[in-house]
GROMACS .gro file of C-alpha atoms in nm:
model
  388
    1UNK     CA    1  -2.708   0.814   2.684
    2UNK     CA    2  -2.328   0.826   2.655
    3UNK     CA    3  -2.125   0.593   2.438
    4UNK     CA    4  -1.823   0.412   2.579
    5UNK     CA    5  -1.512   0.316   2.384
    6UNK     CA    6  -1.293   0.008   2.411
    7UNK     CA    7  -0.977  -0.058   2.211
    8UNK     CA    8  -0.835  -0.399   2.123
    9UNK     CA    9  -0.505  -0.501   1.965
   10UNK     CA   10  -0.616  -0.844   1.844
   11UNK     CA   11  -0.940  -1.004   1.732
   12UNK     CA   12  -0.908  -1.271   2.000
   13UNK     CA   13  -0.896  -1.002   2.270
   14UNK     CA   14  -1.251  -0.896   2.185
   15UNK     CA   15  -1.486  -1.067   2.436
   16UNK     CA   16  -1.732  -1.319   2.300
   17UNK     CA   17  -2.018  -1.113   2.442
   18UNK     CA   18  -1.934  -0.837   2.197
   19UNK     CA   19  -1.957  -1.078   1.905
   20UNK     CA   20  -2.292  -1.192   2.045
   21UNK     CA   21  -2.404  -0.828   2.048
   22UNK     CA   22  -2.329  -0.825   1.674
   23UNK     CA   23  -2.487  -1.166   1.609
   24UNK     CA   24  -2.770  -1.007   1.412
   25UNK     CA   25  -2.524  -0.834   1.180
   26UNK     CA   26  -2.505  -1.024   0.852
   27UNK     CA   27  -2.220  -0.816   0.707
   28UNK     CA   28  -1.932  -1.062   0.664
   29UNK     CA   29  -1.669  -0.787   0.677
   30UNK     CA   30  -1.736  -0.732   1.047
   31UNK     CA   31  -1.740  -1.097   1.146
   32UNK     CA   32  -1.473  -1.249   1.368
   33UNK     CA   33  -1.359  -1.517   1.117
   34UNK     CA   34  -1.315  -1.263   0.836
   35UNK     CA   35  -1.117  -1.015   1.044
   36UNK     CA   36  -0.906  -1.289   1.199
   37UNK     CA   37  -0.808  -1.426   0.857
   38UNK     CA   38  -0.644  -1.095   0.763
   39UNK     CA   39  -0.487  -1.041   1.103
   40UNK     CA   40  -0.346  -1.393   1.127
   41UNK     CA   41  -0.142  -1.370   0.807
   42UNK     CA   42  -0.045  -1.004   0.773
   43UNK     CA   43   0.089  -0.885   1.109
   44UNK     CA   44   0.447  -0.910   0.980
   45UNK     CA   45   0.400  -0.570   0.815
   46UNK     CA   46   0.069  -0.436   0.945
   47UNK     CA   47  -0.043  -0.353   1.297
   48UNK     CA   48  -0.414  -0.408   1.356
   49UNK     CA   49  -0.649  -0.234   1.600
   50UNK     CA   50  -1.021  -0.258   1.670
   51UNK     CA   51  -1.246   0.004   1.829
   52UNK     CA   52  -1.573  -0.110   1.985
   53UNK     CA   53  -1.837   0.145   2.083
   54UNK     CA   54  -2.100   0.040   2.338
   55UNK     CA   55  -2.414   0.187   2.488
   56UNK     CA   56  -2.549   0.064   2.821
   57UNK     CA   57  -2.299  -0.222   2.804
   58UNK     CA   58  -2.411  -0.343   2.460
   59UNK     CA   59  -2.180  -0.313   2.159
   60UNK     CA   60  -2.333  -0.095   1.887
   61UNK     CA   61  -2.037  -0.022   1.659
   62UNK     CA   62  -1.703  -0.164   1.553
   63UNK     CA   63  -1.423   0.000   1.355
   64UNK     CA   64  -1.119  -0.175   1.209
   65UNK     CA   65  -0.781  -0.004   1.174
   66UNK     CA   66  -0.444  -0.090   1.028
   67UNK     CA   67  -0.111   0.087   1.068
   68UNK     CA   68   0.124   0.040   0.776
   69UNK     CA   69   0.429   0.191   0.616
   70UNK     CA   70   0.413   0.341   0.269
   71UNK     CA   71   0.741   0.379   0.082
   72UNK     CA   72   0.744   0.658  -0.177
   73UNK     CA   73   1.033   0.500  -0.363
   74UNK     CA   74   0.842   0.181  -0.440
   75UNK     CA   75   0.551   0.354  -0.616
   76UNK     CA   76   0.511   0.441  -0.983
   77UNK     CA   77   0.275   0.738  -1.009
   78UNK     CA   78   0.112   0.725  -1.351
   79UNK     CA   79  -0.253   0.831  -1.338
   80UNK     CA   80  -0.383   1.188  -1.326
   81UNK     CA   81  -0.490   1.139  -0.966
   82UNK     CA   82  -0.159   1.000  -0.856
   83UNK     CA   83   0.045   1.281  -1.014
   84UNK     CA   84  -0.091   1.495  -0.732
   85UNK     CA   85  -0.018   1.218  -0.484
   86UNK     CA   86   0.339   1.218  -0.615
   87UNK     CA   87   0.370   1.589  -0.537
   88UNK     CA   88   0.226   1.534  -0.190
   89UNK     CA   89   0.474   1.250  -0.138
   90UNK     CA   90   0.766   1.468  -0.248
   91UNK     CA   91   0.653   1.739  -0.006
   92UNK     CA   92   0.613   1.495   0.282
   93UNK     CA   93   0.949   1.337   0.207
   94UNK     CA   94   1.111   1.678   0.234
   95UNK     CA   95   0.934   1.761   0.560
   96UNK     CA   96   0.997   1.423   0.723
   97UNK     CA   97   1.351   1.377   0.590
   98UNK     CA   98   1.270   1.017   0.498
   99UNK     CA   99   1.123   0.829   0.201
  100UNK     CA  100   0.833   0.667   0.380
  101UNK     CA  101   0.533   0.755   0.593
  102UNK     CA  102   0.339   0.567   0.856
  103UNK     CA  103  -0.035   0.567   0.789
  104UNK     CA  104  -0.316   0.469   1.023
  105UNK     CA  105  -0.611   0.361   0.811
  106UNK     CA  106  -0.967   0.314   0.929
  107UNK     CA  107  -1.110   0.079   0.669
  108UNK     CA  108  -0.998  -0.235   0.494
  109UNK     CA  109  -0.668  -0.158   0.324
  110UNK     CA  110  -0.709  -0.466   0.102
  111UNK     CA  111  -1.062  -0.391  -0.017
  112UNK     CA  112  -1.217  -0.093  -0.189
  113UNK     CA  113  -1.539   0.031  -0.032
  114UNK     CA  114  -1.707   0.126   0.292
  115UNK     CA  115  -1.586  -0.165   0.502
  116UNK     CA  116  -1.412  -0.002   0.797
  117UNK     CA  117  -1.693   0.110   1.026
  118UNK     CA  118  -2.016  -0.065   1.121
  119UNK     CA  119  -2.281   0.120   1.323
  120UNK     CA  120  -2.613  -0.034   1.417
  121UNK     CA  121  -2.897   0.141   1.233
  122UNK     CA  122  -3.072   0.249   1.554
  123UNK     CA  123  -2.776   0.453   1.680
  124UNK     CA  124  -2.686   0.821   1.647
  125UNK     CA  125  -2.425   0.780   1.375
  126UNK     CA  126  -2.270   1.125   1.420
  127UNK     CA  127  -2.211   1.067   1.790
  128UNK     CA  128  -2.075   0.718   1.730
  129UNK     CA  129  -1.839   0.848   1.461
  130UNK     CA  130  -1.720   1.111   1.709
  131UNK     CA  131  -1.642   0.835   1.958
  132UNK     CA  132  -1.449   0.644   1.691
  133UNK     CA  133  -1.239   0.953   1.611
  134UNK     CA  134  -1.159   0.993   1.979
  135UNK     CA  135  -1.069   0.625   1.991
  136UNK     CA  136  -0.827   0.670   1.700
  137UNK     CA  137  -0.659   0.957   1.881
  138UNK     CA  138  -0.639   0.748   2.197
  139UNK     CA  139  -0.464   0.464   2.012
  140UNK     CA  140  -0.202   0.699   1.869
  141UNK     CA  141  -0.140   0.892   2.192
  142UNK     CA  142  -0.126   0.586   2.419
  143UNK     CA  143   0.151   0.419   2.219
  144UNK     CA  144   0.491   0.593   2.225
  145UNK     CA  145   0.593   0.435   1.896
  146UNK     CA  146   0.274   0.536   1.716
  147UNK     CA  147   0.277   0.882   1.872
  148UNK     CA  148   0.625   0.939   1.731
  149UNK     CA  149   0.599   0.772   1.392
  150UNK     CA  150   0.239   0.783   1.264
  151UNK     CA  151   0.218   1.072   1.018
  152UNK     CA  152  -0.117   1.035   0.840
  153UNK     CA  153  -0.461   0.923   0.957
  154UNK     CA  154  -0.703   0.813   0.685
  155UNK     CA  155  -1.069   0.711   0.705
  156UNK     CA  156  -1.147   0.555   0.373
  157UNK     CA  157  -1.406   0.494   0.106
  158UNK     CA  158  -1.737   0.644   0.213
  159UNK     CA  159  -2.021   0.637  -0.039
  160UNK     CA  160  -2.218   0.951  -0.124
  161UNK     CA  161  -2.512   0.853   0.099
  162UNK     CA  162  -2.283   0.858   0.403
  163UNK     CA  163  -2.146   1.208   0.351
  164UNK     CA  164  -2.408   1.396   0.558
  165UNK     CA  165  -2.269   1.201   0.855
  166UNK     CA  166  -1.901   1.168   0.766
  167UNK     CA  167  -1.862   1.535   0.675
  168UNK     CA  168  -1.865   1.595   1.050
  169UNK     CA  169  -1.505   1.476   1.035
  170UNK     CA  170  -1.412   1.819   0.901
  171UNK     CA  171  -1.451   1.963   1.250
  172UNK     CA  172  -1.172   1.728   1.361
  173UNK     CA  173  -0.938   1.874   1.095
  174UNK     CA  174  -0.991   1.596   0.839
  175UNK     CA  175  -0.995   1.699   0.474
  176UNK     CA  176  -1.231   1.514   0.237
  177UNK     CA  177  -1.087   1.398  -0.095
  178UNK     CA  178  -1.272   1.222  -0.373
  179UNK     CA  179  -1.079   0.915  -0.486
  180UNK     CA  180  -1.116   0.679  -0.779
  181UNK     CA  181  -1.467   0.528  -0.771
  182UNK     CA  182  -1.572   0.170  -0.736
  183UNK     CA  183  -1.713   0.028  -1.058
  184UNK     CA  184  -2.048  -0.128  -0.973
  185UNK     CA  185  -2.278  -0.339  -1.191
  186UNK     CA  186  -2.640  -0.356  -1.078
  187UNK     CA  187  -2.792  -0.682  -1.193
  188UNK     CA  188  -3.131  -0.692  -1.359
  189UNK     CA  189  -3.347  -0.946  -1.170
  190UNK     CA  190  -3.476  -1.064  -1.508
  191UNK     CA  191  -3.130  -1.199  -1.592
  192UNK     CA  192  -3.158  -1.565  -1.501
  193UNK     CA  193  -2.833  -1.661  -1.672
  194UNK     CA  194  -2.535  -1.510  -1.854
  195UNK     CA  195  -2.709  -1.533  -2.193
  196UNK     CA  196  -2.993  -1.314  -2.061
  197UNK     CA  197  -2.734  -1.056  -1.962
  198UNK     CA  198  -2.567  -1.065  -2.305
  199UNK     CA  199  -2.905  -1.037  -2.476
  200UNK     CA  200  -2.941  -0.687  -2.331
  201UNK     CA  201  -2.607  -0.579  -2.483
  202UNK     CA  202  -2.575  -0.365  -2.791
  203UNK     CA  203  -2.432  -0.564  -3.078
  204UNK     CA  204  -2.065  -0.459  -3.065
  205UNK     CA  205  -2.039  -0.524  -2.690
  206UNK     CA  206  -2.205  -0.863  -2.726
  207UNK     CA  207  -1.957  -0.952  -3.003
  208UNK     CA  208  -1.672  -0.838  -2.776
  209UNK     CA  209  -1.792  -1.063  -2.493
  210UNK     CA  210  -1.834  -1.366  -2.715
  211UNK     CA  211  -1.490  -1.309  -2.865
  212UNK     CA  212  -1.339  -1.309  -2.515
  213UNK     CA  213  -1.505  -1.642  -2.438
  214UNK     CA  214  -1.393  -1.788  -2.771
  215UNK     CA  215  -1.035  -1.667  -2.722
  216UNK     CA  216  -1.024  -1.804  -2.367
  217UNK     CA  217  -1.196  -2.134  -2.453
  218UNK     CA  218  -0.863  -2.320  -2.432
  219UNK     CA  219  -0.832  -2.224  -2.063
  220UNK     CA  220  -0.935  -2.473  -1.799
  221UNK     CA  221  -1.133  -2.297  -1.526
  222UNK     CA  222  -1.138  -2.448  -1.178
  223UNK     CA  223  -1.299  -2.338  -0.851
  224UNK     CA  224  -1.030  -2.384  -0.586
  225UNK     CA  225  -1.079  -2.558  -0.255
  226UNK     CA  226  -0.896  -2.462   0.062
  227UNK     CA  227  -0.637  -2.733  -0.006
  228UNK     CA  228  -0.576  -2.615  -0.363
  229UNK     CA  229  -0.518  -2.255  -0.253
  230UNK     CA  230  -0.255  -2.388  -0.011
  231UNK     CA  231  -0.099  -2.613  -0.276
  232UNK     CA  232  -0.069  -2.339  -0.537
  233UNK     CA  233   0.029  -2.055  -0.301
  234UNK     CA  234   0.370  -1.999  -0.463
  235UNK     CA  235   0.224  -1.974  -0.815
  236UNK     CA  236  -0.067  -1.761  -0.693
  237UNK     CA  237   0.171  -1.518  -0.523
  238UNK     CA  238   0.371  -1.472  -0.845
  239UNK     CA  239   0.051  -1.399  -1.040
  240UNK     CA  240  -0.071  -1.162  -0.768
  241UNK     CA  241   0.261  -0.973  -0.770
  242UNK     CA  242   0.241  -0.939  -1.149
  243UNK     CA  243  -0.074  -0.731  -1.104
  244UNK     CA  244   0.040  -0.548  -0.792
  245UNK     CA  245   0.365  -0.440  -0.954
  246UNK     CA  246   0.177  -0.286  -1.248
  247UNK     CA  247  -0.044  -0.078  -1.019
  248UNK     CA  248   0.051   0.286  -0.978
  249UNK     CA  249  -0.047   0.322  -0.613
  250UNK     CA  250  -0.079   0.011  -0.400
  251UNK     CA  251  -0.107  -0.074  -0.030
  252UNK     CA  252   0.094  -0.339   0.149
  253UNK     CA  253   0.119  -0.682  -0.017
  254UNK     CA  254  -0.139  -0.935   0.093
  255UNK     CA  255  -0.012  -1.268   0.223
  256UNK     CA  256  -0.214  -1.509   0.009
  257UNK     CA  257  -0.244  -1.751   0.299
  258UNK     CA  258  -0.525  -1.510   0.392
  259UNK     CA  259  -0.723  -1.657   0.106
  260UNK     CA  260  -0.690  -2.016   0.223
  261UNK     CA  261  -0.820  -1.906   0.565
  262UNK     CA  262  -1.110  -1.718   0.405
  263UNK     CA  263  -1.199  -2.024   0.199
  264UNK     CA  264  -1.201  -2.237   0.512
  265UNK     CA  265  -1.431  -2.005   0.711
  266UNK     CA  266  -1.652  -1.857   0.437
  267UNK     CA  267  -1.672  -2.171   0.222
  268UNK     CA  268  -1.899  -2.110  -0.080
  269UNK     CA  269  -1.923  -1.737  -0.004
  270UNK     CA  270  -1.554  -1.692  -0.079
  271UNK     CA  271  -1.507  -1.726  -0.453
  272UNK     CA  272  -1.164  -1.836  -0.571
  273UNK     CA  273  -1.116  -1.951  -0.927
  274UNK     CA  274  -0.799  -2.057  -1.107
  275UNK     CA  275  -0.731  -2.044  -1.483
  276UNK     CA  276  -0.500  -2.303  -1.637
  277UNK     CA  277  -0.337  -2.327  -1.978
  278UNK     CA  278  -0.279  -2.700  -2.002
  279UNK     CA  279  -0.112  -2.765  -1.664
  280UNK     CA  280   0.015  -2.410  -1.607
  281UNK     CA  281  -0.172  -2.176  -1.372
  282UNK     CA  282  -0.198  -1.848  -1.566
  283UNK     CA  283  -0.449  -1.652  -1.360
  284UNK     CA  284  -0.684  -1.638  -1.064
  285UNK     CA  285  -0.977  -1.430  -0.948
  286UNK     CA  286  -1.126  -1.392  -0.602
  287UNK     CA  287  -1.427  -1.233  -0.436
  288UNK     CA  288  -1.669  -1.237  -0.146
  289UNK     CA  289  -2.045  -1.287  -0.149
  290UNK     CA  290  -2.175  -1.050   0.118
  291UNK     CA  291  -2.554  -1.088   0.138
  292UNK     CA  292  -2.684  -0.941  -0.188
  293UNK     CA  293  -2.348  -0.803  -0.295
  294UNK     CA  294  -2.057  -0.968  -0.473
  295UNK     CA  295  -1.729  -0.785  -0.412
  296UNK     CA  296  -1.441  -0.862  -0.644
  297UNK     CA  297  -1.110  -0.898  -0.465
  298UNK     CA  298  -0.762  -0.938  -0.608
  299UNK     CA  299  -0.680  -1.108  -0.936
  300UNK     CA  300  -0.354  -1.255  -1.058
  301UNK     CA  301  -0.249  -1.264  -1.424
  302UNK     CA  302   0.029  -1.398  -1.643
  303UNK     CA  303   0.064  -1.089  -1.863
  304UNK     CA  304   0.277  -1.266  -2.122
  305UNK     CA  305  -0.025  -1.481  -2.208
  306UNK     CA  306  -0.303  -1.240  -2.118
  307UNK     CA  307  -0.366  -1.082  -2.457
  308UNK     CA  308  -0.342  -1.407  -2.652
  309UNK     CA  309  -0.588  -1.591  -2.428
  310UNK     CA  310  -0.803  -1.301  -2.297
  311UNK     CA  311  -0.742  -1.409  -1.937
  312UNK     CA  312  -0.847  -1.085  -1.766
  313UNK     CA  313  -1.151  -1.033  -1.989
  314UNK     CA  314  -1.267  -1.386  -1.914
  315UNK     CA  315  -1.233  -1.322  -1.541
  316UNK     CA  316  -1.448  -1.010  -1.559
  317UNK     CA  317  -1.726  -1.189  -1.746
  318UNK     CA  318  -1.700  -1.478  -1.500
  319UNK     CA  319  -1.764  -1.235  -1.214
  320UNK     CA  320  -2.090  -1.141  -1.386
  321UNK     CA  321  -2.187  -1.503  -1.450
  322UNK     CA  322  -2.121  -1.596  -1.086
  323UNK     CA  323  -2.315  -1.293  -0.962
  324UNK     CA  324  -2.618  -1.386  -1.171
  325UNK     CA  325  -2.594  -1.750  -1.063
  326UNK     CA  326  -2.577  -1.649  -0.695
  327UNK     CA  327  -2.867  -1.406  -0.729
  328UNK     CA  328  -2.688  -1.095  -0.597
  329UNK     CA  329  -2.812  -0.742  -0.659
  330UNK     CA  330  -2.477  -0.577  -0.729
  331UNK     CA  331  -2.123  -0.665  -0.828
  332UNK     CA  332  -1.846  -0.435  -0.706
  333UNK     CA  333  -1.551  -0.466  -0.943
  334UNK     CA  334  -1.328  -0.233  -0.741
  335UNK     CA  335  -1.167   0.093  -0.847
  336UNK     CA  336  -0.911   0.002  -1.116
  337UNK     CA  337  -0.950  -0.022  -1.496
  338UNK     CA  338  -1.269   0.182  -1.497
  339UNK     CA  339  -1.313   0.199  -1.874
  340UNK     CA  340  -1.275  -0.177  -1.924
  341UNK     CA  341  -1.522  -0.251  -1.645
  342UNK     CA  342  -1.771  -0.004  -1.788
  343UNK     CA  343  -1.787  -0.222  -2.101
  344UNK     CA  344  -1.956  -0.480  -1.876
  345UNK     CA  345  -2.218  -0.227  -1.770
  346UNK     CA  346  -2.049  -0.115  -1.448
  347UNK     CA  347  -2.092   0.249  -1.348
  348UNK     CA  348  -1.887   0.462  -1.107
  349UNK     CA  349  -1.982   0.472  -0.739
  350UNK     CA  350  -1.818   0.782  -0.597
  351UNK     CA  351  -1.601   0.736  -0.289
  352UNK     CA  352  -1.470   0.993  -0.042
  353UNK     CA  353  -1.181   0.956   0.199
  354UNK     CA  354  -1.097   1.179   0.495
  355UNK     CA  355  -0.735   1.245   0.569
  356UNK     CA  356  -0.521   1.455   0.799
  357UNK     CA  357  -0.163   1.491   0.911
  358UNK     CA  358  -0.122   1.423   1.280
  359UNK     CA  359   0.064   1.750   1.344
  360UNK     CA  360  -0.147   2.066   1.330
  361UNK     CA  361   0.092   2.287   1.132
  362UNK     CA  362   0.179   2.011   0.887
  363UNK     CA  363  -0.192   1.939   0.843
  364UNK     CA  364  -0.256   2.306   0.762
  365UNK     CA  365   0.014   2.300   0.496
  366UNK     CA  366  -0.108   1.960   0.375
  367UNK     CA  367  -0.462   2.071   0.286
  368UNK     CA  368  -0.387   2.270  -0.032
  369UNK     CA  369  -0.225   1.962  -0.184
  370UNK     CA  370  -0.515   1.738  -0.088
  371UNK     CA  371  -0.776   1.968  -0.239
  372UNK     CA  372  -0.614   1.921  -0.580
  373UNK     CA  373  -0.641   1.542  -0.578
  374UNK     CA  374  -0.895   1.427  -0.835
  375UNK     CA  375  -1.020   1.083  -0.942
  376UNK     CA  376  -0.863   0.931  -1.252
  377UNK     CA  377  -1.049   1.032  -1.569
  378UNK     CA  378  -1.167   0.757  -1.804
  379UNK     CA  379  -1.420   0.718  -2.084
  380UNK     CA  380  -1.741   0.560  -1.959
  381UNK     CA  381  -1.883   0.298  -2.195
  382UNK     CA  382  -2.253   0.212  -2.221
  383UNK     CA  383  -2.299  -0.147  -2.342
  384UNK     CA  384  -2.672  -0.193  -2.278
  385UNK     CA  385  -2.950  -0.129  -2.522
  386UNK     CA  386  -3.155   0.181  -2.440
  387UNK     CA  387  -3.453  -0.025  -2.331
  388UNK     CA  388  -3.248  -0.269  -2.119
   0.00000   0.00000   0.00000
C-alpha cells in the first residue's frame, strides 16, 4: 500500500487526529507539547517544518525539520574534526560568495541523537524514509525563498543499528559522515543509589568523584520550578552563552524560554537544576527523562569559578545520581568533552549524519571534503573495576 505525505509549517497546523494516531507513542521528542515548546520560542531565527507520512489515512511517521543560517565567521574551529569542517566552510564561502550557508536539518538541532524521525515499528522503514526524502525536496522546491537560498540538507545523528535502513539515502546523493559520538552511560540495575555506583569504581576514579563533591560542597543545589526558570532567565542565558561561546562548532542559540515551557508541560520529566554560590547563580544543568533514557541537555557555567568549585564535575555526577534515582537504563551525556565523560563510565555511541549540497555539481565537488571528516579523537577512560 502506498504512503502519502503531508507537510506542515507549524505544530498547531497538524490535525488532532494525527496526534491521536501517535497516541501510543511514548517518545517525548515526538509529542506535540515538546515540539511546540521549541517552535514557540525560536522562530525568530529558525524556520520549522513537519512531515507526516500516512498509510490508509493513518499517520505512521513524523519527521521534524529546521532551516537555519550558519555563519562561518562566528565559529572557532579547534578540534580535529572541525579542521576539516573549516576547509569545507572556506570552500563553500568561495563558491557562494558569502560567509554563511542556509542549512535544512532533519533532526533536533538542539539535541544530539536520533530524534528527528519517528516511524512506527510495523512499517516498511526504507519506504517511509524514501517518502520523507521526497517530502524534504517538496518543501525546498515549493518555497521560492528556500529554493534559492538553502544550500545544504542534513539528516542527523543515526545510531549504528539504523544504518542498514538509512544507507539507502546514498541513492539520493547523500554522503554519510561519522560525527562525534554521544557519550552514553548504561546503568547497572544493581545500583540502587549513587554510593552503589561509586563502589564499582576503581580507587583513583572514586577518589576523583569524592573530591568533586567535597570541592563543590559549598554550592547550594536547587531543582528549579517553571517560575524560577522564568525569574532567572537573564542569568541563565549568560551562563548558557558562556558554554556556547567556548564550543568550536555550535548551532543557533536556544531561547531559554524554551526551558520554562518544557518545565510546564513535562513537569518532573524535565530536569532543571541550578547551582548557587551564596546568592549567585553560577551554573545550571538540564535534561529530559524519556522513558528509560535520561538525555542531558545544555548546561551553563561560570568559568571563573568552575575550577575552584568543581561546578561542571558536580553537574556530571548529579546526572548519574538523578538517573539512578529515576531508574533509567541509560544516560546520554551528549557529544562534547568525551574524555571527561568517560571518567564517569560513559562510552561512545557512534553517530552518522547524511549530507548533500542541493545543487548536483556542487554536491559532486562537496563529497571529497566530506569523506575526510572524522570524529574528534580523545582518550577513553575506564573507571569501573573489571568485575563491575
